[in-house]
XYZ file of C-alpha atoms in Angstrom:
85
model
C -26.761 19.532 28.559
C -23.658 17.366 28.333
C -20.548 19.031 26.938
C -18.758 17.294 24.099
C -15.451 18.541 25.516
C -15.887 16.088 28.390
C -15.828 13.250 25.841
C -12.899 14.677 23.892
C -10.373 12.295 25.405
C -12.377 9.276 24.252
C -12.990 10.692 20.766
C -9.428 11.799 20.052
C -7.022 10.213 22.502
C -3.647 11.709 23.286
C -1.029 10.988 20.673
C 0.547 8.104 22.606
C 0.847 5.175 20.239
C 0.012 7.146 17.106
C 3.615 7.330 15.968
C 5.039 4.305 14.133
C 7.195 2.013 16.203
C 10.821 1.249 15.370
C 9.759 -2.136 13.993
C 7.205 -0.492 11.694
C 9.786 2.018 10.464
C 12.213 -0.826 9.788
C 9.517 -2.649 7.803
C 8.919 0.492 5.741
C 12.648 0.825 5.061
C 12.789 -2.818 4.027
C 9.908 -2.412 1.556
C 11.051 0.961 0.182
C 12.848 -0.466 -2.923
C 9.592 -2.151 -3.980
C 7.628 1.042 -3.412
C 10.088 3.121 -5.436
C 10.079 0.601 -8.293
C 6.273 0.602 -8.345
C 6.230 4.414 -8.401
C 8.603 4.374 -11.376
C 6.312 1.930 -13.186
C 3.289 4.069 -12.380
C 5.062 7.154 -13.742
C 5.798 5.304 -16.972
C 2.168 4.217 -17.303
C 0.802 7.681 -16.490
C 2.952 9.211 -19.196
C 1.013 7.146 -21.748
C -2.437 8.360 -20.760
C -2.508 11.206 -23.266
C -0.466 9.823 -26.165
C 0.135 6.564 -27.997
C 3.033 4.375 -26.888
C 6.265 4.483 -28.845
C 9.004 1.872 -28.877
C 10.861 3.946 -26.278
C 7.780 3.913 -24.020
C 7.418 0.150 -24.388
C 11.066 -0.330 -23.320
C 10.615 2.057 -20.391
C 7.564 0.134 -19.157
C 9.250 -3.230 -19.666
C 12.299 -2.073 -17.695
C 10.087 -0.656 -14.940
C 8.223 -3.987 -14.730
C 11.541 -5.804 -14.474
C 12.660 -3.486 -11.653
C 9.433 -4.168 -9.758
C 9.857 -7.917 -10.162
C 13.507 -7.735 -9.087
C 12.659 -5.625 -6.037
C 9.872 -8.020 -5.027
C 12.189 -10.993 -5.526
C 14.905 -9.380 -3.421
C 12.403 -8.565 -0.690
C 11.050 -12.126 -0.680
C 14.572 -13.578 -0.557
C 15.549 -11.246 2.269
C 12.536 -12.216 4.362
C 13.165 -15.928 3.953
C 10.643 -18.745 3.766
C 7.545 -18.588 5.943
C 6.938 -21.506 8.272
C 3.559 -23.213 8.220
C 1.547 -22.761 11.389
């Protein structure tokens, strides 16, 4: 009978390469304002799941949408135009 422990290295390799690289961490840091703005919008939308929207809620959602759009715009402007291949 073949032991599964002999195949362990192929099934779950050592943790080399499982950590994010510096470039990936930099990309996450660059996109973090967009992520935070989207979380804020999601929080505003979740708050309306169990009650009707008031004028205050509508303003909160509108402002959250504007923050998401501004964060996406800033990210796109920071990355610059993409060249065609």
